[in-house]
CSV table of C-alpha atoms in Angstrom, one decimal:
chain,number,residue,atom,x,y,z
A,28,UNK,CA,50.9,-9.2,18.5
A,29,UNK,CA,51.9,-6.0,17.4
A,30,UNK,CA,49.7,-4.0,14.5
A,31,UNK,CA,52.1,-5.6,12.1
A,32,UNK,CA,50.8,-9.0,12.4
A,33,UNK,CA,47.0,-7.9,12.5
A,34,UNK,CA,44.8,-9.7,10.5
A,35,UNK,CA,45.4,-6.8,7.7
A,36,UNK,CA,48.8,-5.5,8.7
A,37,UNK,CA,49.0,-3.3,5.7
A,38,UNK,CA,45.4,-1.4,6.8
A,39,UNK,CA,47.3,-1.2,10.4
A,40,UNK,CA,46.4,2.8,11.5
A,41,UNK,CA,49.7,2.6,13.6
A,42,UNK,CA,53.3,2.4,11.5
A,43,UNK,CA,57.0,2.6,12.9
A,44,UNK,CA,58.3,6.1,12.7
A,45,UNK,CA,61.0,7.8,10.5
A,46,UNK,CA,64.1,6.1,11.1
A,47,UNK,CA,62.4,2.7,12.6
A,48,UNK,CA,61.1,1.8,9.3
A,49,UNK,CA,64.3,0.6,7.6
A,50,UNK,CA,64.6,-2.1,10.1
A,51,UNK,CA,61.5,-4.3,9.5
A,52,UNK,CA,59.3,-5.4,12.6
A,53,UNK,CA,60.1,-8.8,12.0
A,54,UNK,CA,63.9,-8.2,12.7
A,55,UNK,CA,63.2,-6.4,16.4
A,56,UNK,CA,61.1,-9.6,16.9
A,57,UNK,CA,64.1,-11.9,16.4
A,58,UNK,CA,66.2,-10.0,18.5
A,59,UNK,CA,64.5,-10.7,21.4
A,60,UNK,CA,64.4,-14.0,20.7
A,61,UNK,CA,68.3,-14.1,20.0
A,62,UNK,CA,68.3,-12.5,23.5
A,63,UNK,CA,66.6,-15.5,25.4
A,64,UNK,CA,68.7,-17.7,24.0
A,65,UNK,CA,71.8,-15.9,24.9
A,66,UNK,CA,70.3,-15.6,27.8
A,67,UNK,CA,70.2,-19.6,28.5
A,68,UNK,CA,73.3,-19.8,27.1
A,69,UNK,CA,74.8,-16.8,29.7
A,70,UNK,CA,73.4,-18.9,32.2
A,71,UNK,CA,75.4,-22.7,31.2
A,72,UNK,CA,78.7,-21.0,31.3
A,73,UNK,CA,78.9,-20.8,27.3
A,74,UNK,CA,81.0,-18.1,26.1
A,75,UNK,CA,80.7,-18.3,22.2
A,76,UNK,CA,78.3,-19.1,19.7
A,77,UNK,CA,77.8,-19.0,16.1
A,78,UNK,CA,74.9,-17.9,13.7
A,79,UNK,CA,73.9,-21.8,12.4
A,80,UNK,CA,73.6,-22.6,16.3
A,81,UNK,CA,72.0,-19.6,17.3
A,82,UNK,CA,69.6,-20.0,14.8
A,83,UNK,CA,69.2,-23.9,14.9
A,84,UNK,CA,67.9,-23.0,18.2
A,85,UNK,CA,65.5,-21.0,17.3
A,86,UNK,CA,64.2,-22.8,13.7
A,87,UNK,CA,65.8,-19.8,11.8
A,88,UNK,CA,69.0,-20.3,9.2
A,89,UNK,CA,72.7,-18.6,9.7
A,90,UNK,CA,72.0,-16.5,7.2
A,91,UNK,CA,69.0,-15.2,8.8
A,92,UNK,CA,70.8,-14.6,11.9
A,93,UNK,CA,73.6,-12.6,10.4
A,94,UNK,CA,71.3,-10.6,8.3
A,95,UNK,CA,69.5,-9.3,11.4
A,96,UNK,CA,72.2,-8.5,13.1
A,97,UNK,CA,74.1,-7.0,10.4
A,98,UNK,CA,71.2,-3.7,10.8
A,99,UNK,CA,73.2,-2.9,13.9
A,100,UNK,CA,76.6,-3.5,13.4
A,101,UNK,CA,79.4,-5.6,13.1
A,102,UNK,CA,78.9,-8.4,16.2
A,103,UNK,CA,80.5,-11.3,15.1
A,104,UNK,CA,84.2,-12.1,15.5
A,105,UNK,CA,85.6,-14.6,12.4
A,106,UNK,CA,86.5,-18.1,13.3
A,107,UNK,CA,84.8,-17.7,16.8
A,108,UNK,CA,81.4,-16.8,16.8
A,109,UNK,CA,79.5,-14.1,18.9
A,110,UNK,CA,80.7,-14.0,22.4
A,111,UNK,CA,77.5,-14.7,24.3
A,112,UNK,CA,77.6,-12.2,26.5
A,113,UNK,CA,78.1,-9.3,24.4
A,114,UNK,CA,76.3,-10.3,22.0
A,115,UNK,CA,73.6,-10.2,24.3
A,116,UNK,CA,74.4,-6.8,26.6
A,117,UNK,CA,74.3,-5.6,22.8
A,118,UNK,CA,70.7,-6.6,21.8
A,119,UNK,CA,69.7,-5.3,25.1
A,120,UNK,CA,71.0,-2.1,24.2
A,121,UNK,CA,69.4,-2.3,20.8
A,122,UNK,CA,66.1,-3.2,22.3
A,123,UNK,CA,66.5,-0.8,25.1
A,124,UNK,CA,65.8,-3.3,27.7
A,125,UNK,CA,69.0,-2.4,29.4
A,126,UNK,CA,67.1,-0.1,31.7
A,127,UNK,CA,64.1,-0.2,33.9
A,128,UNK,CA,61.3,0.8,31.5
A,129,UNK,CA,58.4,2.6,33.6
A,130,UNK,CA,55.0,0.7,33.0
A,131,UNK,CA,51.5,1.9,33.7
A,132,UNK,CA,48.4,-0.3,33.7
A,133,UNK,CA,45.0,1.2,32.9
A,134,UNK,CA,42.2,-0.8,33.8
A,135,UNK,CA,42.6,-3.1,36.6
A,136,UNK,CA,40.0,-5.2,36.1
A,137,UNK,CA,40.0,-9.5,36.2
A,138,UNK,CA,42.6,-9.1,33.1
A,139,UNK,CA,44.4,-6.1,34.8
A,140,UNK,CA,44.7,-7.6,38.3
A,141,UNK,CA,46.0,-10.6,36.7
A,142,UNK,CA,48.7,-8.3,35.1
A,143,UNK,CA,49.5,-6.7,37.9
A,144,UNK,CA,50.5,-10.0,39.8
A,145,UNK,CA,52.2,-11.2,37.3
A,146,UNK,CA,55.7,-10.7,37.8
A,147,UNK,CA,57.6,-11.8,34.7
A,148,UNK,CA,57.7,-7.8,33.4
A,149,UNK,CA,59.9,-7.4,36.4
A,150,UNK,CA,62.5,-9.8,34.9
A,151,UNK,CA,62.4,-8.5,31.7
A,152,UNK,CA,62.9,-5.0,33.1
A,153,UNK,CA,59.5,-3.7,32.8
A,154,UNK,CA,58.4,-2.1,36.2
A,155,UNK,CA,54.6,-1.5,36.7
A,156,UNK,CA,55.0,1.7,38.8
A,157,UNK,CA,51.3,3.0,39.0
A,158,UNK,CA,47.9,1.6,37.9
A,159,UNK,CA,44.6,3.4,37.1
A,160,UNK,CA,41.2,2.4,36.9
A,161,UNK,CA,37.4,4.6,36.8
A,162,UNK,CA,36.3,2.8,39.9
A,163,UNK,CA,37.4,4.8,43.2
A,164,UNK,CA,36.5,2.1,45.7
A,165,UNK,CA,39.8,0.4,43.8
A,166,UNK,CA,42.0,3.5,44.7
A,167,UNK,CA,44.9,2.5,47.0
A,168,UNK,CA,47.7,-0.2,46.8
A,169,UNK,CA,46.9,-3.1,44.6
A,170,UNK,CA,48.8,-6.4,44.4
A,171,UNK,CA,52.4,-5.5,44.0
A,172,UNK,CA,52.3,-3.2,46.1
A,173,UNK,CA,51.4,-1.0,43.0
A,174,UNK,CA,49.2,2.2,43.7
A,175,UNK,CA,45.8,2.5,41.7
A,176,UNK,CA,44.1,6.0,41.0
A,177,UNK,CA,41.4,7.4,39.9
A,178,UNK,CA,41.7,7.7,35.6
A,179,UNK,CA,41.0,11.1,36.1
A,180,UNK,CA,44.1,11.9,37.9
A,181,UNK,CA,45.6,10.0,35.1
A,182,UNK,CA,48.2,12.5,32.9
A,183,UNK,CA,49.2,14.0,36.3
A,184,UNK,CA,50.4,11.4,37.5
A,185,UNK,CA,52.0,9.7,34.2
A,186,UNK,CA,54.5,12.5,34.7
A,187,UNK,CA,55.0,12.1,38.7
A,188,UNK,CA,55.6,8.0,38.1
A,189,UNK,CA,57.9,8.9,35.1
A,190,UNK,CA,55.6,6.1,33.1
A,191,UNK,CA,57.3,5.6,29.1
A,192,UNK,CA,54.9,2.4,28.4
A,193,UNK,CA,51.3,1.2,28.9
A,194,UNK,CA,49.2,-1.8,29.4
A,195,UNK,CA,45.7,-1.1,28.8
A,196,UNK,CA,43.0,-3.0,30.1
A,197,UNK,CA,40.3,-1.3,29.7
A,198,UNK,CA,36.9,-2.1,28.6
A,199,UNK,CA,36.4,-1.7,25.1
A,200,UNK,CA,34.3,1.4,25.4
A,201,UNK,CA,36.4,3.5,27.1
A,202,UNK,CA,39.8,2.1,25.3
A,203,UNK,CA,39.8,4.9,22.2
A,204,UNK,CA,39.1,7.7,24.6
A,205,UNK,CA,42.2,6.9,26.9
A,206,UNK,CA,44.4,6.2,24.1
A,207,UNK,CA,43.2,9.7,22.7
A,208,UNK,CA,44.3,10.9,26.3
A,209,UNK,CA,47.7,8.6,26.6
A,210,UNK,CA,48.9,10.3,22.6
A,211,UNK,CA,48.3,13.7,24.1
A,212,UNK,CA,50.7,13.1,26.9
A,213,UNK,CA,53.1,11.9,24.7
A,214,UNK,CA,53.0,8.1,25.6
A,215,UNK,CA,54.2,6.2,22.5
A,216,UNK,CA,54.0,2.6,23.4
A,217,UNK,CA,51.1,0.7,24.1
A,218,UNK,CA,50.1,-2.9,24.8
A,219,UNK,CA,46.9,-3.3,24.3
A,220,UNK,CA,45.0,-5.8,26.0
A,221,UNK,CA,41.2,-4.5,24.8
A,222,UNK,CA,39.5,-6.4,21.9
A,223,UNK,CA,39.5,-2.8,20.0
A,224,UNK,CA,41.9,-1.6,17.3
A,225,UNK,CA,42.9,1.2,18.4
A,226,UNK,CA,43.5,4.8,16.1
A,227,UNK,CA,46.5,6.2,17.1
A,228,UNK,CA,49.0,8.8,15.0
A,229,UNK,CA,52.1,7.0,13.7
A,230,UNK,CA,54.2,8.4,16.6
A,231,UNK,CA,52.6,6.4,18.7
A,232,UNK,CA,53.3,2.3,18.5
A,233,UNK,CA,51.1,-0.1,19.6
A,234,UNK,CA,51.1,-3.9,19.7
A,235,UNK,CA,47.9,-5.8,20.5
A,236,UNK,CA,47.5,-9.1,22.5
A,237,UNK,CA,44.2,-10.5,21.7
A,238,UNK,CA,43.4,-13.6,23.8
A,239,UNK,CA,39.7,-13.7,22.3
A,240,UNK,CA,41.2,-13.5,18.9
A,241,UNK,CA,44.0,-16.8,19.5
A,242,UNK,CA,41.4,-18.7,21.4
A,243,UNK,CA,38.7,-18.6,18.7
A,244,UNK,CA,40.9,-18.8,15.9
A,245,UNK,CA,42.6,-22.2,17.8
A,246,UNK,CA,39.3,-23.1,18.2
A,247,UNK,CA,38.8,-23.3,14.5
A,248,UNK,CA,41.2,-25.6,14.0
A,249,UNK,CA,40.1,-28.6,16.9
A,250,UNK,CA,37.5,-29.6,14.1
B,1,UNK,CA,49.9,-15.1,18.1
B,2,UNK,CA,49.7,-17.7,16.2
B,3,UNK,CA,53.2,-19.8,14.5
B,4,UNK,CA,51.5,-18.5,11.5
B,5,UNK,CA,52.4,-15.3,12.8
B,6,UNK,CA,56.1,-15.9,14.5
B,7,UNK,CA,59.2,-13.8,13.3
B,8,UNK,CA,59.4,-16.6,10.5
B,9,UNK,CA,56.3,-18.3,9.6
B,10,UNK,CA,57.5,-19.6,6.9
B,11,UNK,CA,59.7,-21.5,9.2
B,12,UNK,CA,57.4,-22.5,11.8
B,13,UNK,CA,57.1,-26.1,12.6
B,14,UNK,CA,53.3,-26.5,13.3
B,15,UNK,CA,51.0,-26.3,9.9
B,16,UNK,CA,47.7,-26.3,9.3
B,17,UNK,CA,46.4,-29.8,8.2
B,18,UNK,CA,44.4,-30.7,5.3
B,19,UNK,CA,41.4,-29.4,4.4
B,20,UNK,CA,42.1,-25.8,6.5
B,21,UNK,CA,45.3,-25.7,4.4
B,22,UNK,CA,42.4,-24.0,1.8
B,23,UNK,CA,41.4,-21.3,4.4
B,24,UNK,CA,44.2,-18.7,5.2
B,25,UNK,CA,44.9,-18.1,9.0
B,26,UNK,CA,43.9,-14.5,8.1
B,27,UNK,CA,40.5,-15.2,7.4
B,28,UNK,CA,39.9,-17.4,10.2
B,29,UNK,CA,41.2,-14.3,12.7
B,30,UNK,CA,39.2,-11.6,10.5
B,31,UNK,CA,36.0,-13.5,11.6
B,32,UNK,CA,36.8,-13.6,15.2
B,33,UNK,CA,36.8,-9.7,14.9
B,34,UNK,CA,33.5,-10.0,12.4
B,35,UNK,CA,32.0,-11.9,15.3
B,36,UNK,CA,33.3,-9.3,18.1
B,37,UNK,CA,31.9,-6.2,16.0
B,38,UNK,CA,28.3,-8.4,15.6
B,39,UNK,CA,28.3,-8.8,19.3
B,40,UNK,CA,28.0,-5.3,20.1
B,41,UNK,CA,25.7,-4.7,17.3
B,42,UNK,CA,23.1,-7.6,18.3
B,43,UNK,CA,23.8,-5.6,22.0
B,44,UNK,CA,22.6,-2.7,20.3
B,45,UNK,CA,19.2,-3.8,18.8
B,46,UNK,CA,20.7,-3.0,15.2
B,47,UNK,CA,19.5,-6.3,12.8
B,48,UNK,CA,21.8,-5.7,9.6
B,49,UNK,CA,24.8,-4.5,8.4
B,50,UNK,CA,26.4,-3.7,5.1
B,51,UNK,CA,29.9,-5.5,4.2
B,52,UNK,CA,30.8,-1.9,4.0
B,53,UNK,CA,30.0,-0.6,7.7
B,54,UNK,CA,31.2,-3.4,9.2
B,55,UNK,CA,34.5,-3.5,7.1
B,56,UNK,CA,34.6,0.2,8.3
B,57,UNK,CA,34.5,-0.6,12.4
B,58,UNK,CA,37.3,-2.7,11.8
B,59,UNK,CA,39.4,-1.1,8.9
B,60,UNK,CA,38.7,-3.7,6.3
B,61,UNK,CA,37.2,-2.5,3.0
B,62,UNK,CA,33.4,-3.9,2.2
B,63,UNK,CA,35.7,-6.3,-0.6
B,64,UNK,CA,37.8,-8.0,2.1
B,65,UNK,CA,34.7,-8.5,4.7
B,66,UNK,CA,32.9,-10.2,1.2
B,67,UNK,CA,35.7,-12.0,0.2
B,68,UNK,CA,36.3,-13.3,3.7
B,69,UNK,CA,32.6,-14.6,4.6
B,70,UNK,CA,32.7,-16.3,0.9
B,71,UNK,CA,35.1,-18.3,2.0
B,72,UNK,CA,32.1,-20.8,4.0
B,73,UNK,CA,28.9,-19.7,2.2
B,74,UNK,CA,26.6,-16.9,0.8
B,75,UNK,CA,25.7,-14.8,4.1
B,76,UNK,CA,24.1,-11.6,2.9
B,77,UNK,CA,20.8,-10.7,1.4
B,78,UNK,CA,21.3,-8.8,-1.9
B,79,UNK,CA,19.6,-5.2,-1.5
B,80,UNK,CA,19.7,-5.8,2.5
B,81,UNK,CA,23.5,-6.3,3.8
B,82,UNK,CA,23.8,-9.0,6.8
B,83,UNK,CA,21.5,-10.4,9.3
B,84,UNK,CA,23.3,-9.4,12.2
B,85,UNK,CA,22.1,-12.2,14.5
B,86,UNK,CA,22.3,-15.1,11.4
B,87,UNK,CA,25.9,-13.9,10.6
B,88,UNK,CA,27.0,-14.3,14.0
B,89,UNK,CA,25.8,-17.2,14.9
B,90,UNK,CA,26.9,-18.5,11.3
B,91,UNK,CA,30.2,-17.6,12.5
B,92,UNK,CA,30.4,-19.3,15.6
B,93,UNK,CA,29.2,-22.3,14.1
B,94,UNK,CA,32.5,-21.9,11.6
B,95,UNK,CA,34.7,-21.4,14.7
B,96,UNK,CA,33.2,-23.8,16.8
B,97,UNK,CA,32.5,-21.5,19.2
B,98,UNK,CA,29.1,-21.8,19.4
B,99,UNK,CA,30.2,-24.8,22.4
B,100,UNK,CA,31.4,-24.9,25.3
B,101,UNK,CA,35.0,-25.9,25.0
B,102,UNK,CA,36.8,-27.6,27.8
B,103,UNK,CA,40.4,-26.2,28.6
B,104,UNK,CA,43.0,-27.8,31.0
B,105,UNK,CA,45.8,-25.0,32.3
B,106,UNK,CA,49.3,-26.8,32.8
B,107,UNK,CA,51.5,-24.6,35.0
B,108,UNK,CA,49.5,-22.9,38.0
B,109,UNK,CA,53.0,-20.4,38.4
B,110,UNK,CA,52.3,-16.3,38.6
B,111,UNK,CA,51.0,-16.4,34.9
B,112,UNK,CA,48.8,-19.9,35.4
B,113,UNK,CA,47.3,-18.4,38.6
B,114,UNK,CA,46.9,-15.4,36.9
B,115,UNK,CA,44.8,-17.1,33.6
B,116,UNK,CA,43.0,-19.3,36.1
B,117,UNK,CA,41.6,-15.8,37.9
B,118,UNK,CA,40.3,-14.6,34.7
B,119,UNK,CA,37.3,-15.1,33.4
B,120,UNK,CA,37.0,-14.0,30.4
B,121,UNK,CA,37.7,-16.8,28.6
B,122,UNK,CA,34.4,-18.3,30.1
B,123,UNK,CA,32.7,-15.9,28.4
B,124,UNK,CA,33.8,-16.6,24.8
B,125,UNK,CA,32.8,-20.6,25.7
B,126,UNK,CA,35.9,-21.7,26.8
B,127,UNK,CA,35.7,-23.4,30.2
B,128,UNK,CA,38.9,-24.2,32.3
B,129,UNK,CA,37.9,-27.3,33.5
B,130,UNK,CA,41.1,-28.8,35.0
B,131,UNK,CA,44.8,-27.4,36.0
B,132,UNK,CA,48.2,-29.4,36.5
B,133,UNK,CA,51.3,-28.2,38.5
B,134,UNK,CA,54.8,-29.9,39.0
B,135,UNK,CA,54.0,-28.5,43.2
B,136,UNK,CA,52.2,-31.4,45.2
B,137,UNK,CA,51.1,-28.3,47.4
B,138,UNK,CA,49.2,-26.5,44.5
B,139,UNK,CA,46.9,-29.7,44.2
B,140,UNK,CA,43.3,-28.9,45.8
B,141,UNK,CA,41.1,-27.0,44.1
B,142,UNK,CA,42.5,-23.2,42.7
B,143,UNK,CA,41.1,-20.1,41.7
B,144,UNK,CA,37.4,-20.7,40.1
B,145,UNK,CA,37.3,-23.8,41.7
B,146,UNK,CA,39.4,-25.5,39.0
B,147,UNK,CA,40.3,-28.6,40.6
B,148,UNK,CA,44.5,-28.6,40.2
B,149,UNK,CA,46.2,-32.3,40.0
B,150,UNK,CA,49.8,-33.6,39.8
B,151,UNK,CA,51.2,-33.2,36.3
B,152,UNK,CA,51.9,-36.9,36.4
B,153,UNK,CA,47.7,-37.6,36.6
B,154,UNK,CA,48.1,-35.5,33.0
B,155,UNK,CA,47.0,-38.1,30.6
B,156,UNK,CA,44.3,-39.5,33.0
B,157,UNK,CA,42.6,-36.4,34.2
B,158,UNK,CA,42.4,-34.8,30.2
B,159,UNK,CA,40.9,-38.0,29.1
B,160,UNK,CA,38.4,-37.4,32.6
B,161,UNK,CA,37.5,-33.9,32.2
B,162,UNK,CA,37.3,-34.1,28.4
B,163,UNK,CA,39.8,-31.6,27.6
B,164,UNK,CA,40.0,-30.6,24.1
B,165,UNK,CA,42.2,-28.0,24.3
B,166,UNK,CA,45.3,-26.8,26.1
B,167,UNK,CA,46.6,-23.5,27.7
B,168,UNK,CA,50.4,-24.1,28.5
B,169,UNK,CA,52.4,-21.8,31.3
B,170,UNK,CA,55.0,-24.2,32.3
B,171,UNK,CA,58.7,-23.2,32.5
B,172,UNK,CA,60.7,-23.2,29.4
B,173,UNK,CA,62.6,-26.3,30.6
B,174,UNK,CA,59.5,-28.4,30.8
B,175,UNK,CA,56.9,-27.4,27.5
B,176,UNK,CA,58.7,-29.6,24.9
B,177,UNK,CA,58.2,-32.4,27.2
B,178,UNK,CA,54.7,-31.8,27.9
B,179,UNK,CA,53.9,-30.7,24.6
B,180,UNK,CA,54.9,-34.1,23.4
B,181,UNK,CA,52.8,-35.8,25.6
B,182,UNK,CA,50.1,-33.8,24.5
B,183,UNK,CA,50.7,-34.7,21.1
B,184,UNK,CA,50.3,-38.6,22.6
B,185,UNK,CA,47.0,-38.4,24.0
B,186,UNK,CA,45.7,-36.3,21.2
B,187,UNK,CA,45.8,-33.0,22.1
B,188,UNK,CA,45.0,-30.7,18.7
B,189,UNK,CA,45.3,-27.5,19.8
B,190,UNK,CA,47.8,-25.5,22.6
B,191,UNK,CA,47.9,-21.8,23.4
B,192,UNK,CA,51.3,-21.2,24.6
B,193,UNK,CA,52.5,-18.8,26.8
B,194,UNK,CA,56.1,-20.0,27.6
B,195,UNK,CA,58.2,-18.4,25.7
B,196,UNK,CA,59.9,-21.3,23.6
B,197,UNK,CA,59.1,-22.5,20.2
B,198,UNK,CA,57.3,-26.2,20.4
B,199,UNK,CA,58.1,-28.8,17.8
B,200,UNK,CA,55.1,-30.4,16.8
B,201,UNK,CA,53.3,-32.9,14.6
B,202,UNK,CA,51.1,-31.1,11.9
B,203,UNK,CA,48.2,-31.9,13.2
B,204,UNK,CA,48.6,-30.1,16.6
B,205,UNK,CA,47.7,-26.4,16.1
B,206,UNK,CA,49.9,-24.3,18.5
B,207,UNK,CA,49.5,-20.6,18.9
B,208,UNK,CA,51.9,-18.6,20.6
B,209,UNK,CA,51.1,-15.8,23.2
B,210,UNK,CA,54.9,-14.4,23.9
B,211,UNK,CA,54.2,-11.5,26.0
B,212,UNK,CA,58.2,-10.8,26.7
B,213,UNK,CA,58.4,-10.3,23.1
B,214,UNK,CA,55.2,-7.7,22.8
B,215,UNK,CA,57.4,-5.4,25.8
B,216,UNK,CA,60.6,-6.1,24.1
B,217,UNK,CA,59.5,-4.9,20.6
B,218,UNK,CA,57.3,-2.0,21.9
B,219,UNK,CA,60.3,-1.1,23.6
B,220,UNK,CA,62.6,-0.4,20.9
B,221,UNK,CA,60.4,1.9,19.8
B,222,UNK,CA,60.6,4.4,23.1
B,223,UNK,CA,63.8,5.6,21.7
């Protein structure tokens, strides 16, 4: 979840910078999900598509659909649809997925190891390059084939991996300190996996996954 | 994140039934954090709190934390602030957390094997008890010894192991399926992880964990 969607999104201490904040959070969200479905579609040999079925897919109306993509342009050919493909190459330029985006994990603990096997960043473009943790006997290659350092060596070697983006997994002690650390290297996107909001300045973005949080809160709800 | 919390939750398919209809989503999350912050506190020897210090580790003003707890009772003791220990275990009582809750994982792929290693979710009370795969050659017993059987044993083994609540990380082709099966033997609640929006009755509570959104969105904010 990112700090927009936090329980109290408008006491969030992180907010989209300067030009980011005329297109509303909500918006980039879609867009990835336009993405997948273009994606399927890219896949069945479908060449066109248009707003109602893109967004029948999805539970969202046509007018949704044309309104977010209207922030970026003019996508949509009259009488025809979106052609699928473009449509989609252009959302990936929008999102800035049509790279490899460097990744580095901190923390490679049970919920860090589990990270780092995980290999559905790779599809998405997302290449965990290095990983860090405070315990040496875990220096070396982890799964992946992804090399782990010491933390201390961390802003060093941000720079030599080239590293845009990180996961931290970190226990929740030491999760303000490195994100103190990460902000003065210039890193300005985090996912965060720790149960800790985070105080960051408004350059830097951060979205928060909070397992603890879904679980309990599902919980709630089996009564 | 929850549907409540989707691009469009306005849209979302899966409502909260009944009498929870009177408790926003909100609150219910707020208290998960309430209960996190009262952890480390209770860790920490410290045996009250003020609505305002505890707002404060979290962000929340001392009217929010009030207005919250209201919601299920008077917990605080004018001229004292909170009992740390009462309010927490208040809390868990609210969640239903203060149980041990049995989870079944359906899809033992990267992410599956990756939810099955980690153990934190034993920690909060939520036991995996059971797994499924589509793979005859995953069935045996997996990582924590969580016994793994043939999704077509689903209905059986739930009913067996007691499972009251679901983790899915199937492929998108196959959740809708077994999400409506769920929905047949009873299933309430379902913390999905594949990336595809489930259609529901309103009385099954699904929230969504969409990690390919989190690194899509964080990323258009790189540029």
């Amino acid at each position: 979840m990112s700090n927009a969607k936090n329980p109290d999104p408008e006491q969030s201490p992180s907010q989209p910078t300067g030009a980011d904040r005329r297109i509303p959070e909500a918006v980039i969200r879609r867009l990835s999900l336009y993405s997948r479905v273009l994606q399927v579609l890219e896949r069945q040999g479908i060449e066109k598509i248009s707003s109602t079925e893109l967004g029948e897919r999805l539970g969202f109306n046509s007018a949704q659909v044309r309104k977010d993509l209207a922030y970026f342009g003019q996508f949509g050919v009259p009488g025809f649809g979106y052609p699928v493909q473009d449509l989609r190459n252009n959302i990936k330029r929008i999102l800035g997925t049509d790279r490899e985006i460097r990744v580095a994990l901190i923390g490679v603990g049970h919920l860090g190891t589990a990270l780092l096997s995980y290999d559905g960043f790779r599809k998405q473009g997302f290449l965990i390059s290095v990983a860090f943790d405070l315990f040496e006997n875990l220096e070396g290659v982890g799964a992946m084939r992804v090399p782990i350092f010491h933390i201390n060596q961390l802003e060093r070697r941000l720079e030599e991996f080239g590293v845009e983006f990180v996961m931290l997994a970190v226990n929740p002690e030491a999760a303000q300190g490195i994100a103190d650390r990460l902000t003065a290297t210039g890193i300005s996107a985090i996912l965060n996996f720790v149960p800790v909001r985070l105080r960051v300045p408004s350059k830097v973005r951060v979205h928060d996954v909070d397992l603890a949080i879904e679980m309990e809160s599902l919980s709630f709800y089996l009564k």
